[in-house]
Coordinates of C-alpha atoms in Angstrom, one line a residue:
Chain A
M1 CA 28.3 13.1 -13.6
S2 CA 31.5 11.2 -13.9
A3 CA 34.6 13.1 -14.6
H4 CA 35.5 10.8 -17.5
P5 CA 34.2 12.2 -20.8
L6 CA 33.2 8.8 -22.2
A7 CA 31.4 7.8 -19.0
S8 CA 29.5 11.2 -19.1
I9 CA 28.5 10.5 -22.7
R10 CA 27.3 7.0 -21.7
E11 CA 25.3 8.5 -18.9
V12 CA 23.7 11.1 -21.2
G13 CA 22.8 8.2 -23.5
R14 CA 21.3 6.2 -20.7
Y15 CA 19.2 9.3 -19.7
A16 CA 18.0 9.7 -23.3
L17 CA 17.0 6.0 -23.5
F18 CA 15.2 6.2 -20.1
V19 CA 13.3 9.4 -21.1
G20 CA 12.4 7.7 -24.4
R21 CA 11.0 4.8 -22.4
L22 CA 9.0 7.1 -20.1
L23 CA 7.5 8.9 -23.1
A24 CA 6.7 5.6 -24.8
E25 CA 4.9 4.4 -21.7
T26 CA 3.0 7.6 -21.2
P27 CA -0.1 6.9 -23.3
R28 CA -0.7 3.6 -21.4
A29 CA -0.1 5.4 -18.0
L30 CA -2.8 7.9 -18.9
L31 CA -5.3 5.1 -19.1
R32 CA -5.0 4.9 -15.3
P33 CA -5.6 8.6 -14.4
G34 CA -6.0 7.8 -10.7
L35 CA -2.3 7.0 -10.4
V36 CA -1.3 10.2 -12.2
V37 CA -3.7 12.4 -10.2
Q38 CA -2.3 11.0 -6.9
Q39 CA 1.2 12.0 -8.1
V40 CA 0.0 15.5 -9.2
Y41 CA -1.2 15.8 -5.6
N42 CA 2.2 14.6 -4.2
A43 CA 4.4 16.7 -6.5
G44 CA 2.1 19.7 -6.9
A45 CA -0.4 20.1 -4.1
L46 CA 2.2 19.3 -1.4
S47 CA 4.6 21.9 -2.9
L48 CA 1.9 24.6 -2.9
V49 CA 2.8 26.2 0.4
I50 CA 6.5 26.6 -0.3
V51 CA 5.8 27.9 -3.8
M52 CA 3.2 30.4 -2.7
L53 CA 5.3 31.7 0.2
S54 CA 8.4 32.0 -2.1
G55 CA 6.3 33.7 -4.8
L56 CA 5.1 36.2 -2.3
F57 CA 8.5 37.1 -1.0
V58 CA 10.1 37.2 -4.4
G59 CA 7.3 39.5 -5.6
M60 CA 7.8 41.8 -2.6
V61 CA 11.5 42.0 -3.1
L62 CA 10.8 42.7 -6.8
G63 CA 8.4 45.5 -5.7
L64 CA 11.0 47.1 -3.5
Q65 CA 13.9 46.9 -5.9
G66 CA 11.8 47.8 -8.9
F67 CA 10.4 50.8 -7.2
D68 CA 13.9 51.9 -6.1
L69 CA 15.2 51.6 -9.6
L70 CA 12.3 53.1 -11.5
E71 CA 11.9 56.0 -9.1
R72 CA 15.4 57.2 -10.2
F73 CA 14.0 57.6 -13.7
G74 CA 10.6 58.9 -12.6
S75 CA 8.8 56.0 -14.0
E76 CA 7.6 54.1 -10.9
E77 CA 4.2 53.6 -12.6
S78 CA 5.9 51.0 -14.8
L79 CA 6.5 48.8 -11.7
G80 CA 3.5 46.5 -12.6
T81 CA 5.0 45.9 -16.0
A82 CA 8.5 45.3 -14.7
A83 CA 7.3 42.9 -12.0
A84 CA 4.9 41.0 -14.2
L85 CA 7.4 40.5 -17.1
G86 CA 10.2 39.5 -14.7
L87 CA 8.0 37.0 -12.9
V88 CA 6.1 35.5 -15.9
K89 CA 9.1 35.2 -18.2
E90 CA 12.0 34.4 -15.8
L91 CA 11.6 34.3 -12.1
G92 CA 8.3 32.3 -12.0
P93 CA 9.5 29.3 -14.1
V94 CA 13.1 29.3 -12.8
V95 CA 12.6 29.8 -9.1
T96 CA 9.6 27.4 -9.1
A97 CA 11.8 24.8 -10.9
L98 CA 14.5 25.2 -8.3
L99 CA 12.0 24.9 -5.5
F100 CA 10.4 21.9 -7.3
A101 CA 13.8 20.2 -7.6
G102 CA 14.4 20.7 -3.9
R103 CA 11.0 19.6 -2.6
A104 CA 9.2 17.3 -5.1
G105 CA 12.4 16.1 -7.0
T106 CA 14.2 14.9 -3.9
A107 CA 11.0 13.3 -2.6
L108 CA 10.6 11.4 -5.9
A109 CA 14.2 10.3 -6.0
S110 CA 14.3 9.1 -2.4
E111 CA 10.9 7.4 -2.6
I112 CA 11.8 5.4 -5.7
G113 CA 15.4 4.8 -4.4
L114 CA 14.0 3.4 -1.2
M115 CA 11.5 1.2 -3.1
R116 CA 14.5 -0.3 -4.9
A117 CA 16.5 -0.6 -1.6
T118 CA 13.6 -2.4 0.1
D119 CA 13.0 -4.8 -2.8
Q120 CA 9.6 -3.3 -3.6
L121 CA 10.5 -2.8 -7.2
A122 CA 11.9 -6.3 -7.4
A123 CA 8.7 -7.6 -5.8
M124 CA 6.7 -5.9 -8.5
E125 CA 8.8 -7.5 -11.2
M126 CA 8.2 -10.8 -9.6
M127 CA 4.4 -10.1 -9.6
A128 CA 4.8 -9.5 -13.4
V129 CA 4.1 -5.8 -12.9
D130 CA 6.5 -3.5 -14.7
P131 CA 7.8 -1.0 -12.1
V132 CA 8.6 1.6 -14.8
R133 CA 5.0 1.6 -15.9
R134 CA 3.4 1.3 -12.5
V135 CA 5.7 3.5 -10.4
V136 CA 8.0 5.6 -12.4
V137 CA 5.8 6.9 -15.3
P138 CA 2.9 8.2 -13.1
R139 CA 5.4 10.0 -10.9
F140 CA 7.1 11.5 -13.9
L141 CA 3.8 12.7 -15.4
G142 CA 2.8 14.0 -12.0
G143 CA 5.9 16.3 -12.0
V144 CA 5.5 17.3 -15.7
I145 CA 1.8 18.3 -15.1
S146 CA 2.5 20.1 -11.7
M147 CA 5.4 22.3 -12.8
P148 CA 3.6 24.7 -15.1
L149 CA 0.7 25.0 -12.6
L150 CA 3.1 25.8 -9.8
A151 CA 5.0 28.3 -11.9
A152 CA 1.7 30.0 -12.8
I153 CA 0.7 30.2 -9.1
F154 CA 4.2 31.5 -8.2
S155 CA 3.9 34.3 -10.8
L156 CA 0.4 35.3 -9.7
I157 CA 1.3 35.4 -6.0
G158 CA 4.5 37.2 -7.0
I159 CA 2.6 40.0 -8.8
F160 CA 0.3 40.3 -5.8
G161 CA 3.5 40.6 -3.6
A162 CA 4.9 43.3 -5.9
Q163 CA 1.6 45.2 -5.8
L164 CA 1.5 44.9 -2.0
V165 CA 4.8 46.6 -1.7
G166 CA 4.6 49.0 -4.7
V167 CA 1.0 50.1 -4.4
Q168 CA 0.1 49.6 -0.7
M169 CA 3.4 50.6 0.9
M170 CA 5.3 52.8 -1.6
G171 CA 2.2 54.7 -3.0
V172 CA 2.4 53.7 -6.7
D173 CA -0.9 54.6 -8.3
P174 CA -2.9 51.3 -8.5
G175 CA -4.6 52.3 -11.8
Q176 CA -1.2 52.9 -13.4
F177 CA 0.2 49.7 -11.9
W178 CA -2.5 47.4 -13.3
S179 CA -3.2 49.2 -16.6
Q180 CA 0.5 49.4 -17.7
M181 CA 0.9 45.8 -16.8
R182 CA -2.2 44.8 -19.0
G183 CA -0.9 47.0 -21.8
A184 CA 2.6 45.7 -21.9
V185 CA 2.4 42.0 -21.1
E186 CA 1.6 40.2 -24.2
Q187 CA 0.5 36.6 -24.9
A188 CA 4.0 35.8 -26.2
D189 CA 5.5 36.7 -22.9
V190 CA 3.1 34.4 -21.0
M191 CA 3.8 31.6 -23.6
E192 CA 7.5 32.0 -23.0
G193 CA 6.9 31.4 -19.3
V194 CA 4.6 28.4 -20.0
I195 CA 7.1 26.8 -22.4
K196 CA 10.0 27.3 -20.0
S197 CA 8.0 25.8 -17.1
M198 CA 7.0 22.8 -19.2
V199 CA 10.6 22.1 -20.3
F200 CA 11.8 22.6 -16.7
G201 CA 9.1 20.3 -15.4
L202 CA 10.0 17.6 -17.9
S203 CA 13.7 17.9 -17.1
C204 CA 13.4 18.0 -13.3
S205 CA 11.0 15.1 -13.2
A206 CA 13.0 13.0 -15.6
I207 CA 16.2 13.6 -13.5
A208 CA 14.4 12.8 -10.2
V209 CA 12.9 9.5 -11.4
Y210 CA 16.0 8.4 -13.3
E211 CA 18.3 9.0 -10.2
G212 CA 15.8 7.3 -7.9
F213 CA 15.3 4.3 -10.2
H214 CA 19.0 3.8 -10.7
A215 CA 20.1 4.5 -7.1
A216 CA 22.3 1.9 -5.5
P217 CA 20.1 -0.1 -3.1
T218 CA 21.8 1.2 0.1
A219 CA 21.2 4.2 2.4
E220 CA 24.3 5.9 0.9
G221 CA 22.9 5.2 -2.6
V222 CA 19.6 6.8 -1.9
G223 CA 21.3 9.8 -0.3
R224 CA 23.6 10.2 -3.3
A225 CA 20.6 9.9 -5.7
T226 CA 18.8 12.7 -3.8
T227 CA 21.8 15.0 -3.9
R228 CA 22.4 14.3 -7.6
T229 CA 18.8 15.1 -8.2
V230 CA 19.0 18.6 -6.7
V231 CA 22.4 19.4 -8.2
L232 CA 21.7 18.2 -11.7
S233 CA 18.2 19.7 -11.8
S234 CA 19.4 23.1 -10.7
V235 CA 22.3 23.2 -13.2
M236 CA 20.0 21.9 -15.9
V237 CA 17.3 24.5 -15.2
L238 CA 19.8 27.4 -15.4
L239 CA 21.4 26.0 -18.6
L240 CA 18.0 25.4 -20.2
D241 CA 16.8 28.8 -19.1
Y242 CA 19.6 30.5 -21.0
M243 CA 19.1 28.4 -24.1
L244 CA 15.3 28.9 -24.1
T245 CA 15.6 32.6 -23.5
A246 CA 18.1 32.9 -26.4
V247 CA 15.6 31.1 -28.6
L248 CA 12.4 32.7 -27.5
L249 CA 13.5 36.3 -27.2
Chain B
M1 CA 14.6 -39.1 -19.4
D2 CA 11.0 -40.2 -19.9
S3 CA 8.3 -37.6 -20.2
T4 CA 6.6 -38.6 -16.9
A5 CA 9.8 -37.9 -15.0
R6 CA 10.2 -34.6 -16.8
D7 CA 6.5 -33.7 -16.0
E8 CA 7.3 -34.3 -12.4
R9 CA 10.1 -31.7 -12.5
I10 CA 8.7 -28.2 -12.2
V11 CA 12.2 -26.7 -12.2
E12 CA 15.2 -28.2 -14.0
V13 CA 18.6 -26.6 -13.9
T14 CA 21.2 -28.3 -16.1
G15 CA 24.9 -27.5 -16.5
V16 CA 24.4 -23.8 -15.5
R17 CA 27.4 -21.5 -15.6
Y18 CA 26.9 -18.0 -14.2
A19 CA 29.4 -15.3 -13.4
A20 CA 29.0 -11.8 -11.8
G21 CA 31.8 -9.9 -13.5
E22 CA 35.0 -11.8 -12.9
R23 CA 33.5 -13.9 -10.1
V24 CA 32.2 -17.3 -11.2
I25 CA 29.2 -18.1 -9.1
F26 CA 28.0 -21.4 -10.7
D27 CA 30.1 -23.7 -12.8
G28 CA 28.1 -26.7 -14.0
L29 CA 25.1 -26.5 -11.6
D30 CA 22.6 -29.3 -11.9
L31 CA 19.4 -29.5 -9.7
N32 CA 15.7 -30.1 -10.1
V33 CA 12.6 -29.5 -8.1
R34 CA 9.8 -32.1 -8.0
R35 CA 6.2 -31.0 -8.4
G36 CA 4.3 -30.8 -5.1
S37 CA 7.4 -30.9 -2.9
V38 CA 9.0 -28.5 -0.4
T39 CA 12.6 -28.2 -1.6
A40 CA 15.3 -26.6 0.5
V41 CA 18.3 -24.9 -1.1
M42 CA 21.1 -24.5 1.4
G43 CA 24.7 -23.4 1.4
P44 CA 27.2 -21.0 2.9
S45 CA 26.8 -17.3 2.5
G46 CA 27.8 -16.0 -1.0
T47 CA 27.4 -19.4 -2.6
G48 CA 24.7 -18.1 -5.0
K49 CA 21.4 -19.2 -3.5
T50 CA 19.7 -15.9 -4.2
T51 CA 21.3 -15.9 -7.6
L52 CA 19.7 -19.3 -8.2
L53 CA 16.3 -17.8 -7.4
R54 CA 17.0 -15.0 -9.9
L55 CA 17.8 -17.5 -12.6
I56 CA 14.7 -19.5 -11.9
S57 CA 12.5 -16.4 -11.9
G58 CA 14.0 -15.1 -15.1
Q59 CA 15.6 -12.1 -13.5
A60 CA 19.0 -13.3 -14.6
S61 CA 20.2 -15.5 -17.5
P62 CA 23.0 -18.1 -17.3
A63 CA 26.1 -17.8 -19.5
A64 CA 25.8 -21.5 -20.4
G65 CA 23.4 -24.3 -19.5
S66 CA 19.7 -24.6 -19.3
V67 CA 17.0 -23.4 -16.9
R68 CA 13.6 -24.9 -17.5
V69 CA 10.6 -23.8 -15.5
F70 CA 7.1 -25.3 -16.0
G71 CA 8.7 -27.4 -18.8
R72 CA 9.8 -24.3 -20.8
E73 CA 13.4 -23.1 -21.4
L74 CA 13.8 -19.6 -20.0
A75 CA 16.6 -18.5 -22.4
G76 CA 15.4 -16.5 -25.3
Q77 CA 11.9 -15.8 -23.8
S78 CA 10.5 -12.3 -24.4
R79 CA 9.7 -10.0 -21.5
A80 CA 6.0 -10.8 -22.0
E81 CA 6.7 -14.5 -21.8
V82 CA 8.7 -14.1 -18.7
Y83 CA 5.9 -12.0 -17.1
A84 CA 3.4 -14.7 -18.1
M85 CA 5.6 -17.3 -16.4
R86 CA 5.9 -15.2 -13.3
R87 CA 2.1 -15.0 -12.9
R88 CA 2.3 -18.7 -12.2
M89 CA 4.8 -18.2 -9.4
G90 CA 4.9 -16.3 -6.1
M91 CA 8.0 -15.1 -4.3
L92 CA 8.5 -14.2 -0.7
F93 CA 11.4 -11.7 -0.2
Q94 CA 13.7 -11.7 2.8
Q95 CA 12.0 -8.7 4.4
G96 CA 8.6 -9.1 2.8
A97 CA 9.0 -6.2 0.4
L98 CA 5.5 -4.9 1.1
L99 CA 4.6 -1.7 -0.8
T100 CA 4.9 0.9 1.9
D101 CA 2.2 3.3 0.6
L102 CA -0.5 0.6 0.7
D103 CA -2.1 -1.0 3.7
V104 CA -2.1 -4.7 4.3
Y105 CA -5.4 -5.3 2.5
E106 CA -4.3 -3.3 -0.6
N107 CA -0.9 -5.0 -0.6
V108 CA -2.6 -8.4 -0.9
A109 CA -5.0 -7.1 -3.4
F110 CA -2.2 -5.5 -5.5
P111 CA -1.6 -8.4 -7.9
L112 CA -5.3 -8.9 -8.4
R113 CA -5.9 -5.2 -9.2
E114 CA -2.9 -5.2 -11.6
H115 CA -3.8 -8.3 -13.5
A116 CA -7.5 -8.8 -13.4
R117 CA -10.6 -6.7 -13.5
L118 CA -12.6 -8.4 -10.8
P119 CA -15.7 -7.1 -8.9
E120 CA -14.7 -5.6 -5.6
A121 CA -16.7 -8.2 -3.7
L122 CA -14.6 -11.0 -5.3
V123 CA -11.4 -9.1 -4.6
R124 CA -12.5 -8.7 -1.0
M125 CA -13.3 -12.3 -0.6
M126 CA -9.9 -13.4 -2.1
V127 CA -7.9 -11.0 0.0
L128 CA -9.7 -11.8 3.3
T129 CA -9.4 -15.6 2.7
R130 CA -5.7 -15.3 2.1
L131 CA -5.2 -13.1 5.1
E132 CA -7.2 -15.6 7.1
A133 CA -4.9 -18.4 5.9
V134 CA -1.9 -16.5 7.3
G135 CA -3.8 -15.5 10.5
L136 CA -3.8 -11.8 9.8
R137 CA -7.4 -11.0 8.7
G138 CA -7.6 -8.7 11.7
A139 CA -4.6 -6.7 10.5
A140 CA -6.1 -5.9 7.1
R141 CA -6.1 -2.1 7.7
L142 CA -2.7 -1.8 9.3
M143 CA 0.1 -0.1 7.3
P144 CA 3.4 -2.0 6.7
W145 CA 5.3 0.0 9.3
E146 CA 2.8 -1.1 12.0
L147 CA 3.7 -4.7 11.5
S148 CA 6.4 -6.8 13.1
G149 CA 8.9 -8.6 10.9
G150 CA 7.1 -11.9 11.2
M151 CA 3.7 -10.3 10.4
A152 CA 5.2 -8.5 7.4
R153 CA 6.4 -11.8 6.0
R154 CA 3.0 -13.4 6.6
V155 CA 1.3 -10.5 4.7
A156 CA 3.8 -11.0 1.9
L157 CA 3.0 -14.7 1.9
A158 CA -0.7 -13.9 1.6
R159 CA 0.2 -11.6 -1.4
A160 CA 2.3 -14.3 -2.9
I161 CA -0.5 -16.8 -2.9
V162 CA -3.4 -14.5 -3.9
M163 CA -3.0 -15.3 -7.6
D164 CA -3.0 -19.1 -6.9
P165 CA 0.6 -19.8 -8.0
E166 CA 1.9 -23.2 -8.9
L167 CA 5.4 -22.5 -7.5
L168 CA 6.2 -20.5 -4.4
I169 CA 9.7 -19.3 -3.8
Y170 CA 10.9 -18.3 -0.3
D171 CA 14.2 -16.2 -0.1
E172 CA 15.6 -16.6 3.5
P173 CA 12.1 -16.6 5.1
F174 CA 13.4 -17.0 8.7
V175 CA 16.0 -14.2 8.8
G176 CA 15.5 -12.0 11.9
L177 CA 12.4 -13.8 13.2
D178 CA 11.8 -14.7 16.8
P179 CA 11.2 -18.5 17.5
I180 CA 7.4 -18.1 17.6
S181 CA 7.3 -16.2 14.2
M182 CA 9.7 -18.8 12.8
G183 CA 7.4 -21.6 13.9
V184 CA 4.4 -19.8 12.3
V185 CA 6.2 -19.4 9.0
L186 CA 7.5 -23.0 9.0
R187 CA 3.9 -24.2 9.6
L188 CA 2.6 -22.0 6.8
I189 CA 5.2 -23.2 4.3
R190 CA 4.1 -26.8 4.8
E191 CA 0.4 -26.2 5.2
L192 CA 0.2 -23.9 2.1
N193 CA 2.2 -26.3 0.1
D194 CA -0.1 -29.3 0.9
T195 CA -3.5 -27.6 1.0
L196 CA -3.0 -25.5 -2.1
G197 CA -1.2 -28.3 -3.9
I198 CA 1.7 -26.1 -4.9
T199 CA 5.5 -26.6 -5.1
S200 CA 7.8 -24.7 -2.7
I201 CA 11.4 -23.7 -3.0
V202 CA 12.9 -22.5 0.3
V203 CA 16.4 -20.9 0.4
S204 CA 17.6 -20.9 3.9
H205 CA 20.5 -21.2 6.3
D206 CA 18.4 -22.5 9.1
V207 CA 19.3 -26.2 8.8
E208 CA 17.4 -27.5 11.8
E209 CA 14.3 -25.6 11.0
I210 CA 14.1 -26.3 7.3
A211 CA 14.8 -30.0 7.9
K212 CA 11.4 -30.1 9.7
V213 CA 9.4 -29.2 6.6
A214 CA 11.5 -30.0 3.5
D215 CA 11.0 -33.1 1.4
Q216 CA 14.2 -32.6 -0.4
A217 CA 17.3 -30.5 0.1
W218 CA 20.1 -29.3 -2.2
L219 CA 23.4 -28.2 -0.6
L220 CA 25.4 -25.7 -2.8
S221 CA 29.0 -24.9 -2.4
G222 CA 31.8 -23.6 -4.7
G223 CA 29.4 -23.1 -7.6
R224 CA 27.9 -26.6 -7.7
V225 CA 25.7 -29.0 -5.8
V226 CA 27.8 -30.9 -3.1
A227 CA 24.9 -33.0 -1.7
S228 CA 21.2 -33.6 -2.2
G229 CA 18.6 -35.8 -0.7
A230 CA 16.2 -35.9 2.3
P231 CA 17.3 -33.3 4.9
R232 CA 17.8 -36.1 7.6
E233 CA 20.2 -37.9 5.2
L234 CA 22.2 -34.7 4.8
L235 CA 22.3 -34.1 8.6
A236 CA 23.7 -37.6 9.1
S237 CA 26.3 -37.3 6.3
E238 CA 30.0 -37.6 7.2
D239 CA 31.1 -35.9 3.9
P240 CA 33.3 -33.0 5.1
P241 CA 31.7 -30.1 3.3
V242 CA 28.2 -31.4 4.1
R243 CA 29.1 -32.1 7.7
Q244 CA 30.6 -28.6 8.2
F245 CA 27.6 -26.8 6.9
M246 CA 24.9 -29.0 8.4
R247 CA 26.5 -29.0 11.8
G248 CA 27.7 -25.4 11.7
L249 CA 31.4 -26.1 12.2
A250 CA 33.6 -22.9 12.1
D251 CA 36.4 -24.5 10.2
G252 CA 36.6 -27.1 7.5
P253 CA 36.5 -27.2 3.7
V254 CA 35.1 -23.6 3.9
P255 CA 38.1 -22.1 5.9
F256 CA 37.6 -19.8 8.8
H257 CA 40.3 -17.5 7.5
Y258 CA 39.8 -15.4 4.3
P259 CA 42.8 -16.2 2.0
A260 CA 45.8 -14.0 3.0
A261 CA 49.6 -14.0 3.3
S262 CA 51.0 -15.5 6.6
L263 CA 50.5 -13.4 9.7
R264 CA 54.3 -13.5 10.4
D265 CA 55.0 -12.0 6.9
E266 CA 52.3 -9.4 7.3
L267 CA 53.5 -8.3 10.8
F268 CA 57.2 -8.6 10.4
G269 CA 57.9 -8.7 6.7
E270 CA 57.9 -5.9 4.3
G271 CA 54.5 -4.4 4.1
P272 CA 52.4 -4.3 0.9

């Protein structure tokens, strides 16, 4: 973002217009599901390993820290509830979005930026093919669809990780672990996580495709777009997380 | 101008003024392209040759003057109308601009798949015949990064002609090519123009090479046309700007030195 306030406001306006255009083109893009499915694979399936590994380790840390804390109050049986709520409502959507920005977001921005730098977008224009409709919207939708799925997988693997540490290593009763979790985690908690991951997916994907599409057609321009994608997405995810938590709690 | 003469002109640029920010690129540019010809557009670097292509293809609009393509004024056309016009033209970019996630076959098939719902057998026939025309049928399943610069440009040429355009635009088609690849591209420009009955506009610095295939040449400098005619006439011209460019002289109306204060002042005077 530019330091000048007016320039920042203009940039926000350009973002809003661009997102409006993406949303307006979405119904037409859905008529060609093959293009969107390909991008769900690129943004989602190719991020699976990093999301699953991260989910496992975050869940294991949560299991250790949660056990240590709850044991002080003699309520280590509540570990399942604490881990599940923490993962489903907060850590799942937020950490997945940060990982998504780092892996899929940068890939999207650099791919589209390189297409601009190598005249591929201009060539499409010359072939009377709208690059926003053909290139940008399917990638945007691929990200929007992938994010909630990745966040759900992150949370599931995270709960498994917490169980691995809490039950298998620390000796928490497995019946208590699962039954307390089932009793305490409500549908509203899950919906909070789903809404957050959808909003984060929309925001991270929009930032990535905007930065890539508007990158200067040089190596430096593409690098700058990639960096801006990670920085803006991360800040936006944390800001939106606070705002959504305040609204949804 | 009578209507027959106008019909013969597939591109008409009249009194065009165009500026990029503060910098005036064209100031009263007039040129035209005859139907069926190979027309060369030449000029020193930064003289606006690529900008001219952007004006002709509707990617940019002039501040004043008129650009008519296929007999229609481009100014005021909607995006859909510009796209409809572009379907009648093909463009070869400097580096080919192949889509890097598609192989050669799919690159050539790309415009067909985007604009027409054709049976796969017909798409295959059209793609393979175009690749055969540029001598690369055997490379159909290679990816863009497996191609040399010359091959990439030939694939891009096959893609540019797959929709049977009436007008084919080449932006610096010889840049970075070895002599053999350059000869191949030169031959293709002429052959495709004549066998397909299209019109070609070639923007190039390579005076000697383009003179072999062009019917007509326009030399741009300082935002306007400084000479036009058959390439051999331009090569024989004694007009200083034409002579400097056509014979590749380092100094002349286009000075060797970028404008600056005198070297003595810069070295020994008070610094800026």
